[in-house]
Short mmCIF file of C-alpha atoms in Angstrom, two decimals:
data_model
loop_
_atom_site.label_atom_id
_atom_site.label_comp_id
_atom_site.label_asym_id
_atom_site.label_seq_id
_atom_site.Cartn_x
_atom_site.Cartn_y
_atom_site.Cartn_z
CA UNK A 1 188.01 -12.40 160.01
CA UNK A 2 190.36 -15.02 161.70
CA UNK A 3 188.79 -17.46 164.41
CA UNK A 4 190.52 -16.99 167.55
CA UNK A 5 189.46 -20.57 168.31
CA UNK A 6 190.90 -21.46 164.70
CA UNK A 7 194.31 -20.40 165.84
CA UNK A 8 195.85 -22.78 167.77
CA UNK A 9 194.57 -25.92 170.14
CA UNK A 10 196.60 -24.47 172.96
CA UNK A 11 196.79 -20.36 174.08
CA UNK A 12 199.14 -18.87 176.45
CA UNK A 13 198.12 -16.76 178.84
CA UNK A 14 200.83 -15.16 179.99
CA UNK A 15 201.53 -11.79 182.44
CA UNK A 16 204.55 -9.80 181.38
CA UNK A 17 206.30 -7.88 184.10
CA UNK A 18 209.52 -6.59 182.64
CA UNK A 19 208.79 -5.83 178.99
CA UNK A 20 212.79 -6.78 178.00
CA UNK A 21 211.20 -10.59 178.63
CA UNK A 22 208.54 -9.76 175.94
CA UNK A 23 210.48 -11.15 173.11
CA UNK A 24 212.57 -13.60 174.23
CA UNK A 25 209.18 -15.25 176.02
CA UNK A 26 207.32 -14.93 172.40
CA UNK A 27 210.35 -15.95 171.08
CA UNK A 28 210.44 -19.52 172.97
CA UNK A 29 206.13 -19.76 172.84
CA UNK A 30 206.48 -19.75 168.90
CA UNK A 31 209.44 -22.48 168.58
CA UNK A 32 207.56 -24.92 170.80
CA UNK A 33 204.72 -24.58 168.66
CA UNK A 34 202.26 -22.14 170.17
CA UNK A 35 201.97 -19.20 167.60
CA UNK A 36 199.10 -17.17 169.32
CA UNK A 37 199.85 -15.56 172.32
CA UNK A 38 197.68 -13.78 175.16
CA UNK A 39 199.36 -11.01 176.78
CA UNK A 40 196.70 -10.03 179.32
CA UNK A 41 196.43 -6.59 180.86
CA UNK A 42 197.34 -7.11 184.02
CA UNK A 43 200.80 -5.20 184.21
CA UNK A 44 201.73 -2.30 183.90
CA UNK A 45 204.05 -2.61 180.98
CA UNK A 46 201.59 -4.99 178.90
CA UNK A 47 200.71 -2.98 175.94
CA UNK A 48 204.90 -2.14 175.92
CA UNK A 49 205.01 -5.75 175.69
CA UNK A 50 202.36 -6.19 172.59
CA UNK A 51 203.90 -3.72 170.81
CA UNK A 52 207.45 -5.49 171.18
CA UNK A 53 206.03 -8.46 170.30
CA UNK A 54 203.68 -7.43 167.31
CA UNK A 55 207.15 -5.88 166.05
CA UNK A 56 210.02 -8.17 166.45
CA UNK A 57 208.45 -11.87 166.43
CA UNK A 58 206.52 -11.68 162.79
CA UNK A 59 205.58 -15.06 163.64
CA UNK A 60 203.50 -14.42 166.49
CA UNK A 61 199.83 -13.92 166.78
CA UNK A 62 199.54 -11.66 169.83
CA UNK A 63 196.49 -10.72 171.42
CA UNK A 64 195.59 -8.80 174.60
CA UNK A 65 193.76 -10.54 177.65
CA UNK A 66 191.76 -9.12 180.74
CA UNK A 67 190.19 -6.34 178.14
CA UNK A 68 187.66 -4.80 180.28
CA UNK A 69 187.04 -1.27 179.09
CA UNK A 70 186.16 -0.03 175.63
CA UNK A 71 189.28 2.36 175.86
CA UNK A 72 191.40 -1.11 176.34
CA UNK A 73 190.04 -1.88 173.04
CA UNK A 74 191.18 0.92 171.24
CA UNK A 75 194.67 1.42 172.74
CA UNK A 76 195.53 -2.62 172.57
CA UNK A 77 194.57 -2.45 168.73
CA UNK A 78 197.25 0.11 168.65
CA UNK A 79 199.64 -1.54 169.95
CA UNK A 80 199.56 -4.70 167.52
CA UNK A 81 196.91 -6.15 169.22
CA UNK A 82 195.50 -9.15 166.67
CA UNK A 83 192.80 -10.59 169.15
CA UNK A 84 191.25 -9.54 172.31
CA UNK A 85 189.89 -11.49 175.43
CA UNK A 86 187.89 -10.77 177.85
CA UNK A 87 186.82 -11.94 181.57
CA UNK A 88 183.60 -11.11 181.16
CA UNK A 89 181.34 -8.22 178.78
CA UNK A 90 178.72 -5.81 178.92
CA UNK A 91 177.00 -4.21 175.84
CA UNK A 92 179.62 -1.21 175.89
CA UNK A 93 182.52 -3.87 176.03
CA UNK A 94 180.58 -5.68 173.33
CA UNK A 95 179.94 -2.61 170.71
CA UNK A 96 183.77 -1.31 171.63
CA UNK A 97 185.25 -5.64 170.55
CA UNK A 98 183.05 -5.73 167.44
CA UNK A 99 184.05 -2.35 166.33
CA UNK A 100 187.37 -3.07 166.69
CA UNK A 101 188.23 -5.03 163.69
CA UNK A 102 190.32 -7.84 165.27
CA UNK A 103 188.18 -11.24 166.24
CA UNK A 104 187.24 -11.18 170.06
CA UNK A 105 186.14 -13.81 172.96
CA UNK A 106 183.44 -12.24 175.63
CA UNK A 107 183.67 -13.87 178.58
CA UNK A 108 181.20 -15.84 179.82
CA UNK A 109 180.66 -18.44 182.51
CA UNK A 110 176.38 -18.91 183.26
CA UNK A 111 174.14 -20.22 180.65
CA UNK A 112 172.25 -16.88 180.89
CA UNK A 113 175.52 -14.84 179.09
CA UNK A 114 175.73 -17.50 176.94
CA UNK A 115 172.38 -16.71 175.51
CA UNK A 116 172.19 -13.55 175.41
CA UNK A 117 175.41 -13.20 173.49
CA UNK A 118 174.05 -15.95 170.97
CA UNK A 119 171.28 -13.47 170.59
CA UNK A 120 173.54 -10.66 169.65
CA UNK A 121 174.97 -12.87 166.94
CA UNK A 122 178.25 -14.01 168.76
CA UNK A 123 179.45 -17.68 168.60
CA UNK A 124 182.96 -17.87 170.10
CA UNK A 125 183.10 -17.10 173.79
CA UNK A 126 185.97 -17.53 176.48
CA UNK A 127 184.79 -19.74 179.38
CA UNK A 128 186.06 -17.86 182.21
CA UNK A 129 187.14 -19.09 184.79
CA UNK A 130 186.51 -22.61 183.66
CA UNK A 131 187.56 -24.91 186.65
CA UNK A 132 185.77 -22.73 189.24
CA UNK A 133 182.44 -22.40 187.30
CA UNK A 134 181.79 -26.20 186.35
CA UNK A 135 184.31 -27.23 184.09
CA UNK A 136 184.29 -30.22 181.19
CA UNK A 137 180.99 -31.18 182.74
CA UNK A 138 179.28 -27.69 182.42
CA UNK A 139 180.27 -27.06 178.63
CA UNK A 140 179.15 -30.87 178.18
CA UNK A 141 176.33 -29.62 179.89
CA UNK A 142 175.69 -26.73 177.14
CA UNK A 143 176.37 -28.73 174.02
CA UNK A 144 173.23 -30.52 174.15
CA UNK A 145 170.79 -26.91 174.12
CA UNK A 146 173.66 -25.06 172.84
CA UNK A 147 175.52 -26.79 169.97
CA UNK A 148 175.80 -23.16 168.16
CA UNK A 149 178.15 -22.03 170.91
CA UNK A 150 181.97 -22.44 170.93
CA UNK A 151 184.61 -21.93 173.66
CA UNK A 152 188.27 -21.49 174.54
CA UNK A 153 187.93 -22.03 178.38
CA UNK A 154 190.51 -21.05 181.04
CA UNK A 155 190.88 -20.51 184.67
CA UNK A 156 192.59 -23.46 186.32
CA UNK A 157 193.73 -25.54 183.40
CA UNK A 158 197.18 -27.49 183.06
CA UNK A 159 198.36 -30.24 180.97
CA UNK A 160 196.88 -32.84 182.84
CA UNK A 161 193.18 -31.64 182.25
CA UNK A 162 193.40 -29.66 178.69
CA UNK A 163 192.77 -32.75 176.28
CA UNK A 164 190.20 -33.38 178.92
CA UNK A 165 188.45 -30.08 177.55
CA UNK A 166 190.13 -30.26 173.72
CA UNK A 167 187.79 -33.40 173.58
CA UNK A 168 184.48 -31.95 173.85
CA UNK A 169 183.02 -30.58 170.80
CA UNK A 170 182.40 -27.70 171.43
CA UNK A 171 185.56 -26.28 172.34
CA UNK A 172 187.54 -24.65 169.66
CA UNK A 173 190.77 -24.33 172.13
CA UNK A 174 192.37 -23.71 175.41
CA UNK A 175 194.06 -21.12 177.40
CA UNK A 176 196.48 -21.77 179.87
CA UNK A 177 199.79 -20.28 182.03
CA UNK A 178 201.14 -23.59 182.54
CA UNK A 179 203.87 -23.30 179.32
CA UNK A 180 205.55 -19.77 181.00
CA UNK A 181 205.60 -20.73 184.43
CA UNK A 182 206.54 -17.97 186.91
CA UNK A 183 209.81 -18.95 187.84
CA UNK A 184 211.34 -19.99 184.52
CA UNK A 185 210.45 -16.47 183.16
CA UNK A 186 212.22 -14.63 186.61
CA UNK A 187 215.02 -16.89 185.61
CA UNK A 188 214.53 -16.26 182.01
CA UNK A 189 214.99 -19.93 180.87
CA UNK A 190 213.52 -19.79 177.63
CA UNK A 191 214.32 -23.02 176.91
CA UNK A 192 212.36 -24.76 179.46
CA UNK A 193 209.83 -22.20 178.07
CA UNK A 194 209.89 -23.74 174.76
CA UNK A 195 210.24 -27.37 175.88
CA UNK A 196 206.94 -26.47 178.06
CA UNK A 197 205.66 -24.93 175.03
CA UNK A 198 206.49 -27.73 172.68
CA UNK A 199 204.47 -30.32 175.43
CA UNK A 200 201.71 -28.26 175.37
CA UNK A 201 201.01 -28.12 171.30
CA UNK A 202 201.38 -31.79 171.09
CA UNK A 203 198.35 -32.19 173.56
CA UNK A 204 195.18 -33.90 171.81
CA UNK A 205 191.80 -34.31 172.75
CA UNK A 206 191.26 -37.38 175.27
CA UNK A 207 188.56 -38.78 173.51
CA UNK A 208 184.56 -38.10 172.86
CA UNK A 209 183.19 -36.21 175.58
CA UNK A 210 179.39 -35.61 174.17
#
């Protein structure tokens, strides 16, 4: 099974309100570079908008975000779902992602989680919401007792402070809104979508951060 951390350094995290800007949005995320793409499921027309996507952009890894109910599982799967994501998990949430048969992030954001999901044999966690609950000096913070632990954090990160968090070693990758801003998807300008996009996969890590 596929790392979702393996995917790509950068992941869009991205809110689809009209599902007609599915496409085009994947569309524009792929030529500038970001293949894997989080449609969360926040709207109501996101698992339209997975389905669109799994469908017409072949090049596209499309997962579904904000997964907090086993049923979410099952009916995102359906709809061409390739990854899931969560805010957070529970043991239900847990059992419902593993059966699934498409590689998953729990959510976590104490040490506590952290643990406890190491001791259900899970590795790769989202670091939710990253900013908020310590940032680059919090997963610093973990490496040391916690090397076997890996993350994709987001919550709060742009361009300015991903490589900040792409240079610590245990972070696989990032997740971020920053490439689909708002505006330029009301306005459907894809190709300040893409240029954003493009930006955003040429971001490297800004040096050790052990």
């Amino acid at each position: 099974m596929t790392s979702v951390l393996d995917l790509a350094r950068v992941v869009p995290v991205v809110a689809v309100d009209a599902p007609a800007d599915a496409v085009p949005l994947a569309r524009a995320l792929v030529a500038g570079g970001l293949p894997a793409i989080e449609v969360t499921l926040r709207t109501p027309h996101a698992l339209e908008a997975i389905r669109a996507v799994a469908d017409a952009v072949p090049d596209a890894v499309v997962g579904a975000g904000t997964v907090i109910t086993a049923d979410q599982v099952g009916r995102a799967v359906a709809a061409g779902a390739r990854f899931l994501v969560s805010p957070g998990w529970t043991d239900v949430l847990l059992d419902a992602m593993r059966g699934s048969g498409v590689p998953y992030l729990p959510g976590v954001s104490t040490t506590s989680e952290v643990v406890a999901l190491l001791e259900r044999g899970v590795r790769e966690m989202k670091f939710f919401p990253a900013e908020p609950a310590g940032g680059t000096a919090y997963l610093r913070s973990l490496y040391g007792p916690l090397p076997q632990a890996r993350f994709c954090p987001t919550g709060g990160i742009g361009p300015a402070s991903a490589p900040d968090y792409l240079a610590l070693p245990n972070v696989g990758c990032v997740g971020g809104s920053w490439m689909a801003p708002a505006d330029a998807v009301a306005a459907r300008d894809w190709g300040r979508v893409e240029a954003l996009a493009r930006e955003a996969a040429c971001l490297e890590g800004s040096g050790a951060q052990v």
